[in-house]
XYZ file of C-alpha atoms in Angstrom:
601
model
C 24.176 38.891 -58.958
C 25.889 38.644 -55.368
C 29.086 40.822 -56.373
C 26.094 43.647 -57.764
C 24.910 43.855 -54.295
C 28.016 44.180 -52.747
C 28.630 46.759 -55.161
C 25.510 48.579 -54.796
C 25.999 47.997 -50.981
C 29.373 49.823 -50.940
C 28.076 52.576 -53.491
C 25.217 53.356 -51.387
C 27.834 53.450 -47.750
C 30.128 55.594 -49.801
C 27.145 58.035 -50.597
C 26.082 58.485 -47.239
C 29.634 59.421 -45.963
C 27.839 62.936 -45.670
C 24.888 62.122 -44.336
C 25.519 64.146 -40.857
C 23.272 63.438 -37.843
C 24.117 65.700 -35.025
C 23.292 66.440 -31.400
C 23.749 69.808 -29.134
C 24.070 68.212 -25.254
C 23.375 69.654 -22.500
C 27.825 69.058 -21.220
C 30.477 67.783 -22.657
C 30.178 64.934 -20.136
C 26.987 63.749 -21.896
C 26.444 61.890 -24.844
C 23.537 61.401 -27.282
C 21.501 58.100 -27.717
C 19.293 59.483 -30.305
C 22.131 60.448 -32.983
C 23.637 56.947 -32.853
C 20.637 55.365 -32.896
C 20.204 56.952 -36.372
C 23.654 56.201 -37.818
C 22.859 52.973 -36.776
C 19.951 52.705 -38.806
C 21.528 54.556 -41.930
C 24.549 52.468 -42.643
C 27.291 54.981 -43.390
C 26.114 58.020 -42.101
C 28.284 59.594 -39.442
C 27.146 61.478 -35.971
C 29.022 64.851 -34.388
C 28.440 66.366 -31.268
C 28.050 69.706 -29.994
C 27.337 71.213 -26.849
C 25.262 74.345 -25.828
C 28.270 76.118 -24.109
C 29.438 76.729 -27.639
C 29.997 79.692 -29.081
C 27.288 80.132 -32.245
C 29.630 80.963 -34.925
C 31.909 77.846 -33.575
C 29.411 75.390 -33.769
C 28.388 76.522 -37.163
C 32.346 76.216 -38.109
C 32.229 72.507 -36.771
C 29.513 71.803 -38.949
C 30.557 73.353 -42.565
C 34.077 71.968 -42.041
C 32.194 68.345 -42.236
C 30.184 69.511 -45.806
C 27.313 67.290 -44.955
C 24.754 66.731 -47.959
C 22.183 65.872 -45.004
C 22.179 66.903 -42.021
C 19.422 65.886 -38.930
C 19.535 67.332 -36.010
C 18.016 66.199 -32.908
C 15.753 69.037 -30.994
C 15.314 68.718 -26.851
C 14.246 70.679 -24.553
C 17.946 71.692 -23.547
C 19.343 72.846 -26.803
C 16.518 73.837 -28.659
C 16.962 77.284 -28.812
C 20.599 77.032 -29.940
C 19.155 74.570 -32.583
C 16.609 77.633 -33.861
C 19.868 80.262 -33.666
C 21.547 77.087 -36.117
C 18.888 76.764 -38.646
C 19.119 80.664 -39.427
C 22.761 80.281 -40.064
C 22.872 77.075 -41.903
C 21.295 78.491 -45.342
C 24.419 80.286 -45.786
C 27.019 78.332 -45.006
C 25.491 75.321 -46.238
C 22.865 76.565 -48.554
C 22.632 72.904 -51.081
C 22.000 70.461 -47.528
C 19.087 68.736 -46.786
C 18.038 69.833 -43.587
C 16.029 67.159 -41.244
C 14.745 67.998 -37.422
C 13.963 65.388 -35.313
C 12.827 64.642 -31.259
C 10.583 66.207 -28.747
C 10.945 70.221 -29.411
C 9.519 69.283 -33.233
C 7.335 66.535 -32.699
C 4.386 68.879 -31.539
C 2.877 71.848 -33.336
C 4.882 70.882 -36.370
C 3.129 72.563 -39.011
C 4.061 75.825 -36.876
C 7.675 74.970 -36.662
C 8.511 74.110 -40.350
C 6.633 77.660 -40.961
C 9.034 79.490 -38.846
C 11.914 77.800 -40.285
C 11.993 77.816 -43.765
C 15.036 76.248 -44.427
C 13.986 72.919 -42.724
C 13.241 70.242 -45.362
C 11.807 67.582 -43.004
C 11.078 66.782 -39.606
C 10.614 63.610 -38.349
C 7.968 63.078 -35.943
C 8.114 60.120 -32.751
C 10.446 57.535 -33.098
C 12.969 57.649 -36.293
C 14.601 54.468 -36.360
C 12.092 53.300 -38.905
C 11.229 56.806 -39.853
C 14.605 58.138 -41.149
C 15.889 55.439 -43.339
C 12.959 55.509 -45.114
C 13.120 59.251 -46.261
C 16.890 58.594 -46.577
C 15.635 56.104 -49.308
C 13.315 58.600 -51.242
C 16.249 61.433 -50.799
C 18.553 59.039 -52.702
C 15.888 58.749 -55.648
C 16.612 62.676 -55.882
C 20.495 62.506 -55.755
C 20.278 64.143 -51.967
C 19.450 67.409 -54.041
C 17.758 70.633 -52.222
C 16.107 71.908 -55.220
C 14.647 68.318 -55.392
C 13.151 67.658 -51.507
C 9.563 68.497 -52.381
C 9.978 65.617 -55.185
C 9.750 63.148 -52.061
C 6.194 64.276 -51.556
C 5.135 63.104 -54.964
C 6.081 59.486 -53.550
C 3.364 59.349 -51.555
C 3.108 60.062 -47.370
C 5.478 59.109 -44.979
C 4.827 58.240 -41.324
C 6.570 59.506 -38.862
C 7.717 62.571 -42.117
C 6.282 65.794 -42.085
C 7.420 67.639 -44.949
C 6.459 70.071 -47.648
C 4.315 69.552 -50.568
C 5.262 70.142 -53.988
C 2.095 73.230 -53.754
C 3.650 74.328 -50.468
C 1.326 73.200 -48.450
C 2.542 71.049 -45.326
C 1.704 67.477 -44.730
C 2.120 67.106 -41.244
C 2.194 63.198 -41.009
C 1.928 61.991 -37.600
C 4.371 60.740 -34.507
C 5.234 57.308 -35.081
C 6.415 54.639 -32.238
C 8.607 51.425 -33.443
C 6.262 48.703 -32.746
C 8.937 46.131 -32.655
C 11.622 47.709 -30.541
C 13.914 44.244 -30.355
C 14.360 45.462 -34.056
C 16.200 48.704 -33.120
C 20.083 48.215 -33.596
C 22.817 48.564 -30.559
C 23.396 52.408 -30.622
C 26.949 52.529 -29.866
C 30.234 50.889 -32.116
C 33.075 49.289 -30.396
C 35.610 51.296 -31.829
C 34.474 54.720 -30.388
C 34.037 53.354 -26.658
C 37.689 53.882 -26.152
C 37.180 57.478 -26.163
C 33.736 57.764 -24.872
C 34.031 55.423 -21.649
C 34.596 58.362 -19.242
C 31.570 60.323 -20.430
C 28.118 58.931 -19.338
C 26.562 56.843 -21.945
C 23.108 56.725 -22.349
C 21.090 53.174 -23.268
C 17.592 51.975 -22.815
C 16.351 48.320 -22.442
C 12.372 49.467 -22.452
C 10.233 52.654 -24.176
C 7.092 53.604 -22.942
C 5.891 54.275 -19.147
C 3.277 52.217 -17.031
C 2.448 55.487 -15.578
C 0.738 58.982 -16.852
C 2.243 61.775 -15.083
C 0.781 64.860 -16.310
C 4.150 66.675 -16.482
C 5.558 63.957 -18.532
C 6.103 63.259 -22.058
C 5.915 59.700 -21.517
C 2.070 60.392 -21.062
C 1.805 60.689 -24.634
C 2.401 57.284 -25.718
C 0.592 53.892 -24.393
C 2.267 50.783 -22.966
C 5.616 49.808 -22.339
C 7.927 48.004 -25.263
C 11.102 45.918 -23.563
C 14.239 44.443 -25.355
C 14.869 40.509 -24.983
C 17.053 40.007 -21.893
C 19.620 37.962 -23.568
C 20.246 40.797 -26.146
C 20.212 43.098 -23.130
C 23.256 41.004 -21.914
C 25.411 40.888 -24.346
C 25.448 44.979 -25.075
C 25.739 45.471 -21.108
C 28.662 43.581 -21.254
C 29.939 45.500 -24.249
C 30.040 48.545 -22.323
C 32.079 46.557 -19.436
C 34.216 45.284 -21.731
C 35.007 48.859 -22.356
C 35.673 49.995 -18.898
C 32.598 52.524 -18.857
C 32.641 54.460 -15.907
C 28.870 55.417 -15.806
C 25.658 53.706 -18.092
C 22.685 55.401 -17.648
C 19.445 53.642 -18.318
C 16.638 56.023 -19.551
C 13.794 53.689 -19.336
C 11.564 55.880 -17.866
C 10.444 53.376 -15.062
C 13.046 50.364 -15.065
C 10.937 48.702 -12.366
C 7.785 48.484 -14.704
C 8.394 44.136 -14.712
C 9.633 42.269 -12.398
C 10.254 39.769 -14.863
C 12.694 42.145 -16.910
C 14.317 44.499 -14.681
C 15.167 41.674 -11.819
C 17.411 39.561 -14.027
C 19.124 43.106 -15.066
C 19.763 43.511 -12.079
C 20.959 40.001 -11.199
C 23.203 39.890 -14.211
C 24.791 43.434 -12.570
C 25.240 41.936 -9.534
C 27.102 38.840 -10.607
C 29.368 40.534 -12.593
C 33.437 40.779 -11.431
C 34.236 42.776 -8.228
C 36.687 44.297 -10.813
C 34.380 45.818 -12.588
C 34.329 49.640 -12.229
C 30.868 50.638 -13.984
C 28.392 52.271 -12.221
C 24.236 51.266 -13.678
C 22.074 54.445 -12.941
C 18.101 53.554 -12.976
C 15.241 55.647 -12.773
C 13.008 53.867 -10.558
C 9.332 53.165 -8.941
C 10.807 52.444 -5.124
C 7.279 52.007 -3.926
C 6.820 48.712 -5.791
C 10.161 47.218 -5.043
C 9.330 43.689 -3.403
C 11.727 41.524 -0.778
C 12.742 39.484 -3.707
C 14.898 42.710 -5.523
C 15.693 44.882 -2.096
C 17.333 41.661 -1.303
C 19.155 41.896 -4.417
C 20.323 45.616 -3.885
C 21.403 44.575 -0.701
C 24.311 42.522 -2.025
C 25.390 45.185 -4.743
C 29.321 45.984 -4.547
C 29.540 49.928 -3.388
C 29.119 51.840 -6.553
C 27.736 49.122 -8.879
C 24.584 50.820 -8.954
C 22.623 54.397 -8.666
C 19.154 55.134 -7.726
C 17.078 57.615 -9.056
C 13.553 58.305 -7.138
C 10.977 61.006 -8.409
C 8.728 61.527 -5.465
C 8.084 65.188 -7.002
C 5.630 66.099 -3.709
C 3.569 64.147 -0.672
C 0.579 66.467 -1.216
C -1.991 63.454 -2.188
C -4.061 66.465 -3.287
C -1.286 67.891 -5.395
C -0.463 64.191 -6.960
C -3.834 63.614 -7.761
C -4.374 66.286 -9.806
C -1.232 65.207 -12.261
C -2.443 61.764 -12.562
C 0.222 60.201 -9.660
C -0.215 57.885 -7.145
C 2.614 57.514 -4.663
C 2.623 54.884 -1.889
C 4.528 57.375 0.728
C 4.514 54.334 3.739
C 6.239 52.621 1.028
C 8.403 54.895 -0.371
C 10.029 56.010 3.025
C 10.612 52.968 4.342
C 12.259 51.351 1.181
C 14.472 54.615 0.684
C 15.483 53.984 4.402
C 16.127 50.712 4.048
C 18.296 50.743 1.011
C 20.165 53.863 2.583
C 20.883 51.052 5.262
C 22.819 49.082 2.389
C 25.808 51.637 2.465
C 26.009 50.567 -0.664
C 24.733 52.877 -3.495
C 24.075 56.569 -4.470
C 20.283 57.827 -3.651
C 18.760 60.756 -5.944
C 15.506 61.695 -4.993
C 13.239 64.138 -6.996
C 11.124 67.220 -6.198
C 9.281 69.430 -8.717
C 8.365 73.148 -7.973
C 5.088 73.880 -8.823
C 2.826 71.449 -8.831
C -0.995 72.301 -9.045
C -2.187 73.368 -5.148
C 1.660 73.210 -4.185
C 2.261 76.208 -2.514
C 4.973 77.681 0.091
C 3.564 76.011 3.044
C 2.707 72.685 1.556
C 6.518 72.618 -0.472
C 7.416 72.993 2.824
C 5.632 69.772 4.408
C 6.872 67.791 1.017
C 10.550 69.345 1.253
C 10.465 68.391 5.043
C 8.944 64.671 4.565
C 11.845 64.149 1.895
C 14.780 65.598 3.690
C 14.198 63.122 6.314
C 15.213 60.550 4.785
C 18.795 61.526 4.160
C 19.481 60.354 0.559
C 22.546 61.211 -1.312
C 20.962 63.906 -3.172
C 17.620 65.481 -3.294
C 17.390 67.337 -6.583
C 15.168 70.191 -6.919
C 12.927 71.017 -10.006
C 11.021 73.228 -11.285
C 7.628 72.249 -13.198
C 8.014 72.068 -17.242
C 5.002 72.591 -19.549
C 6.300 70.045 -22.414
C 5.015 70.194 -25.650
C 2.392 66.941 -25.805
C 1.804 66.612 -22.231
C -0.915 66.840 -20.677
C 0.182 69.731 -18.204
C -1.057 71.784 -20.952
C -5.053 71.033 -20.374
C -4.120 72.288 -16.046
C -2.984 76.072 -17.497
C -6.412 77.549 -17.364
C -7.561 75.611 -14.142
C -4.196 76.542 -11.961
C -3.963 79.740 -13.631
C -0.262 78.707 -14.522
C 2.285 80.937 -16.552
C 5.016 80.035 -17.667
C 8.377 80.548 -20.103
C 6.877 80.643 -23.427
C 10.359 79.603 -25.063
C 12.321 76.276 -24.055
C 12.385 75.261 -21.091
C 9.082 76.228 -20.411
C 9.193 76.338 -16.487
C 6.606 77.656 -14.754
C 6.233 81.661 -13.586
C 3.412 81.693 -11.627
C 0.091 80.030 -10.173
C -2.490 80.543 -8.121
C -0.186 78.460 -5.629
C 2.922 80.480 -6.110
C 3.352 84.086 -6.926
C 6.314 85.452 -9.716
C 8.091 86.689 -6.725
C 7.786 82.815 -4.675
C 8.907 81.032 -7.865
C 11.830 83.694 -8.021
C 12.735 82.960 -4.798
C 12.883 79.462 -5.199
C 15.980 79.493 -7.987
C 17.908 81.034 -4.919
C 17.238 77.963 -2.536
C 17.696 75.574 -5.100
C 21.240 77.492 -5.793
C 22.041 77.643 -2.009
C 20.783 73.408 -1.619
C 22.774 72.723 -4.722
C 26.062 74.187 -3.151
C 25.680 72.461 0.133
C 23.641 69.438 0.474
C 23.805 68.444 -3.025
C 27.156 68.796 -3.220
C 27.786 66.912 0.011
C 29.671 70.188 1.587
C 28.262 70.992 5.162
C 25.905 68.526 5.604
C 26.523 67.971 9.613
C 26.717 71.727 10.210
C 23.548 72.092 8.416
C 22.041 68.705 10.762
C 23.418 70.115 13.610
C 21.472 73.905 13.451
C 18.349 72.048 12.122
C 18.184 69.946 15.254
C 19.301 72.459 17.792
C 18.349 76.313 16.020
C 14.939 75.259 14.329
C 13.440 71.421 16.087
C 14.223 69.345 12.830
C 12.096 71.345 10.701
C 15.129 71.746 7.486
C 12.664 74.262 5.558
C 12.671 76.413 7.879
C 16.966 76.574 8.133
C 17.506 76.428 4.472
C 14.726 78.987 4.043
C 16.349 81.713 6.492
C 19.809 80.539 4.952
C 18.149 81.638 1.771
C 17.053 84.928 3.120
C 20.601 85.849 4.388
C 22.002 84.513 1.244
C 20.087 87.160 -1.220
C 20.271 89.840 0.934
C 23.992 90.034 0.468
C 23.128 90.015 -2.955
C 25.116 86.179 -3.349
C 22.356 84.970 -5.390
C 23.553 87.023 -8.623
C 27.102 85.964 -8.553
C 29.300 82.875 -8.501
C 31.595 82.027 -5.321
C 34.504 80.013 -4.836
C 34.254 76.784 -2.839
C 36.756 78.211 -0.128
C 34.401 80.599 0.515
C 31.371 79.108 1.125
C 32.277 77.764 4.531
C 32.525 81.320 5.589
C 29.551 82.336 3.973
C 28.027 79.056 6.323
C 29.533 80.507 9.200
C 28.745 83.990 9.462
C 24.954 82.939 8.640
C 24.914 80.521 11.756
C 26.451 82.966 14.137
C 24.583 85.555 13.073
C 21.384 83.484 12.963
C 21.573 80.982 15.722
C 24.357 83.015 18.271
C 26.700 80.021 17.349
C 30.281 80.645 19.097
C 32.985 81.085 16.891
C 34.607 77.681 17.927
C 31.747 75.589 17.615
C 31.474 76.724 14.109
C 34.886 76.549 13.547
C 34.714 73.050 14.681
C 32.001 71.725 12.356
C 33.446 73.243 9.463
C 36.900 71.794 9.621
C 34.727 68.710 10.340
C 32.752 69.118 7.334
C 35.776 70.018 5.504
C 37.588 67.550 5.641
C 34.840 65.101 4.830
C 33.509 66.792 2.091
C 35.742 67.458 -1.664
C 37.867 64.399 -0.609
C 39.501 66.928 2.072
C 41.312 68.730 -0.371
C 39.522 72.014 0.426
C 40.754 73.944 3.849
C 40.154 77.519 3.931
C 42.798 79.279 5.569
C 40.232 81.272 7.988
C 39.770 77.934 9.905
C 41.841 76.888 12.431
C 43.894 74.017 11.071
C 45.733 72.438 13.753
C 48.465 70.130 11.997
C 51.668 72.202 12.924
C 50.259 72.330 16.325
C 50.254 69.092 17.115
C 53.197 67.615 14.681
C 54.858 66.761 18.109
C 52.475 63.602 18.576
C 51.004 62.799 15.110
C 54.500 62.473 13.851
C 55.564 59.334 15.726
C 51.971 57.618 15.732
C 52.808 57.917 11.812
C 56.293 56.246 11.931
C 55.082 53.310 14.507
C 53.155 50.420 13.816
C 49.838 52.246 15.489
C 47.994 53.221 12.416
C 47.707 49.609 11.163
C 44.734 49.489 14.208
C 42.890 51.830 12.335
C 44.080 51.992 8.797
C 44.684 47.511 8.137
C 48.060 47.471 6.491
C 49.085 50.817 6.708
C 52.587 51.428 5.402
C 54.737 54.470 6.347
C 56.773 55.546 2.881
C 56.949 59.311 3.098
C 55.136 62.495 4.204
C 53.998 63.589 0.758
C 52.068 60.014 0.320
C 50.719 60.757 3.630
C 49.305 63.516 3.234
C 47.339 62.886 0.248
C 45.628 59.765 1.921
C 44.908 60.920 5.176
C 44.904 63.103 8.182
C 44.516 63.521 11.603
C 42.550 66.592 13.277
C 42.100 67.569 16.810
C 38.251 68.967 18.172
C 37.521 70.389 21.292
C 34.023 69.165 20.916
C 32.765 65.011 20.656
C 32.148 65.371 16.962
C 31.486 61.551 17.109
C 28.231 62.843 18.382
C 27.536 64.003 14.602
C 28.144 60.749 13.309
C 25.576 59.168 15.038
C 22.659 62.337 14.323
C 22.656 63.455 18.343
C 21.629 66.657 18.805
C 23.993 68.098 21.117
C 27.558 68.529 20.576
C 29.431 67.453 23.995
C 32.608 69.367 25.103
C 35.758 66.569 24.777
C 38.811 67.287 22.882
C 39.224 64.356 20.169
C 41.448 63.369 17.379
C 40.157 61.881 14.508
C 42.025 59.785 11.810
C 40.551 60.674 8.051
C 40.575 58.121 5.288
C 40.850 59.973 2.071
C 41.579 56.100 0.481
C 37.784 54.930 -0.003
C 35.144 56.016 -2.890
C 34.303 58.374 0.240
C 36.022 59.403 3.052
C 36.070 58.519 6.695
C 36.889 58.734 9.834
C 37.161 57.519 13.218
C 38.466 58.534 16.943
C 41.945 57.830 16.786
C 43.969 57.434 20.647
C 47.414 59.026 20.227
């Protein structure tokens, strides 16, 4: 009887060798939790990935050259209108698979999507894990046949399954959760980690949200299902094992218990200074206690990433999406743990929101910026199929994209022509602050050309920006510092060497120093005379601890010294002014960032 099973168990893994499950990300540098869930579930079955920079005709190549028998494919917001451009393709290169859609994009007004797309056999609705291998099941009681799919029906329904009836008539089932989530397998196998660890890899140790945000899916479902912690241990340390260079935790809030997320986080902490992994959360700041900003206090640089959706500080605004933000709370623990020195800080804003107009973006933009985190991403407000943003359309007198990604168009907030606007200062932010390039020329005009208000700079900055028509092309990093500087001295009178100044300053700091356009005035020739025997003396090792001189190539990759007619120390410490006093500063190029100090010569 036992050797039967094992041959009915290897008969059944060698018929689901083309059982396909694929996923379209968003970059190459992602990877897809959902896909390996589902091979984990279906022993046998095999995952590919896509992205949505391919060309159509390529992706549809990838996929034939495989011959799958089944194929699911996951549907986001992100790639679902590549998936649609798929599905009319698929029927006739692979006219005899079994086609299966699951995720977001298909969970919602289902009946309407497996109308539009004939060729789509199933779509799985909510969570799959349970789901999928039970339709996998009834497919193998029809040989995996296309002519045969609307046999499955005749078995009965299927939660979590919409499908077709054998009149053609749709049975839409209904979105299903996995009520015991401790039952869902580890998503990833050892064996591919090898080749995945420098990609970010996606895991979960919770499902569900304490909060409703209107604008969120997570609205949709009730309560909030957690992993055991020990379990939790042992796959984190699978991935360190590996040598991952980035986990990212999609719990939705990874703060929601204290009694959860704080031994996660302890069991991070204690782990080997060797360890090179970075753990990104998505957290609640304002209900971080003593207890775990005491922990995050004694993180090794790098160990772990913050991410903080504040979205807006308009109370009136939050209210009407169903959020509640303690902004005392928030400020002061994003200060403090900017303090730390210790880890990356994202923090969130969404365009959009209901009452949310230019002036009081403004106020929330303002309020945000102040508290100088890493990054301060900028979005733009998503009406997502199942949430409850939806019911505000009519009230707000939203439009928006009726095709994925749905963003907003106008309100009776924001005009077309506001919202327009706005995708050029979130292009301009993402080239400069965002990507850490200029950030103490930016300071310094915000203090001294508009009395801290950073709106108002980035706003004019905006204005100059599109009127040169920059907005509708790409540019060259090189040539943004120029673009920077012919802004400030035509907005703000700045004199050429001042701006000259702060951009080699900038420079140098920003892009690991490896970016020095030619139009600034680089002073290393100049000064070779004195820089050249601090080098070859014992001198450095006061500023750089056990400095050793080997040759000039070596040098020059690690660091530099520059010479400023201006205190640009000043900078550092977020004064105002700019004092006249020539300086030479040493730059570290060594660290995870660089720095820099006044160096005597």
């Amino acid at each position: 009887m036992q050797g039967r099973q094992e041959f009915e168990k290897r008969e059944q893994g060698r018929s689901q060798q083309n059982i396909l499950w694929l996923a379209v990300n968003a970059k190459y540098s992602h990877t897809s939790l959902a896909v390996r869930y589902l091979r984990a579930c279906v022993p046998g079955s095999e995952v590919m990935e896509l992205t949505i920079n391919h060309l159509l005709l390529d992706a549809l190549g990838e996929i034939y050259e495989r011959q799958p028998r089944v194929l699911g494919i996951s549907c986001y917001i992100w790639n679902i209108e590549m998936v649609k451009k798929l599905l009319r393709l698929l029927p006739a290169a692979l006219p005899d698979t079994v086609l299966i859609c699951g995720g977001p994009e298909v969970s919602y007004e289902t009946a309407s999507f497996l109308r539009e797309f004939p060729m789509v056999d199933f779509v799985v609705r909510g969570e799959g894990e349970e789901a999928v291998p039970a339709l996998i099941d009834r497919l193998r009681a029809v040989d995996f046949a296309k002519a045969r799919v609307r046999e499955v029906s005749l078995m009965g329904p299927l939660p979590g399954v919409a499908m077709r009836r054998a009149d053609g008539s749709i049975d839409e089932s209904r979105a299903v959760t996995v009520a015991d989530f401790a039952q869902v397998p580890f998503a990833y196998e050892e064996q591919e980690l090898a080749d995945l660890r420098e990609r970010i890899l996606y895991y979960e140790t919770s499902r569900g949200c304490p909060f409703a945000c209107a604008y969120c899916l997570s609205c949709a479902t009730a309560g909030v299902r957690f992993l055991p912690l020990a379990r939790v241990f042992r796959e984190l340390e699978v991935f360190v094992r590996h040598d991952v260079r980035q986990v990212k935790f999609v719990d939705r809030t990874f703060n929601a218990k204290k009694s959860h997320f704080l031994p996660i986080l302890q069991y991070i902490l204690a782990l080997p200074a060797s360890v090179r992994t970075n753990f990104h959360f998505e957290v609640a700041i304002d209900y971080l206690d003593e207890e775990v900003l005491q922990t995050l206090a004694q993180m090794p640089r790098g160990r772990v990433q913050l991410e903080i959706g504040i979205q807006s500080t308009n109370e009136a605004t939050l209210a009407a999406v169903s959020r509640v933000n303690h902004w005392q709370e928030i400020a002061a623990h994003i200060r403090r743990i900017l303090s730390f020195h210790n880890m990356h800080l994202h923090v969130d804003l969404i365009i959009g929101l209901p009452g949310e107009g230019m002036a009081s973006f403004h106020r929330s933009f303002n309020d945000v910026y102040a508290l100088g985190a890493d990054m301060l991403q900028l979005g733009f407000l998503k009406f997502l199929k199942g949430a409850a943003m939806i019911e505000l359309v009519k009230p707000y007198r939203y439009r928006y994209m009726p095709m994925a990604p749905y963003e907003v168009l106008a309100s009776d907030a924001l005009t077309y022509g506001e919202i327009r606007w706005f995708h050029s200062f979130e292009q301009v932010f993402e080239y400069y602050y965002n990507a850490g390039r200029c950030r103490h020329t930016a300071a310094y005009f915000v203090q001294t050309g508009e009395h801290g208000d950073a709106f108002a700079f980035w706003q004019k900055f905006t204005d100059w920006w599109e009127a040169r028509g920059f907005h509708r092309v790409g540019h060259a990093t090189k040539n943004l510092y120029a673009y920077l500087r012919d802004f400030c001295e035509e907005a703000y009178g700045a004199e050429a060497e001042l701006m000259d100044s702060l951009l080699r300053f900038d420079a140098l700091l920003a892009d690991g120093g490896r970016i020095r356009p030619a139009y600034l005035h680089w002073d290393m020739e100049k000064h070779q005379a004195v820089t050249a025997p601090f080098w070859r003396s014992e001198r450095p090792q006061a500023y750089v601890p056990g400095f050793v001189f080997r040759n000039w190539r070596d040098l020059r990759g690690k660091y530099h010294i520059e010479f400023f007619p201006y205190d640009m120390c000043a900078l550092l410490k977020g004064e105002g002014e700019l004092p006249r006093r020539q300086t030479a500063l040493l730059f570290d190029f060594t660290g995870l960032d660089v720095t820099c100090r006044e160096v005597v010569l």
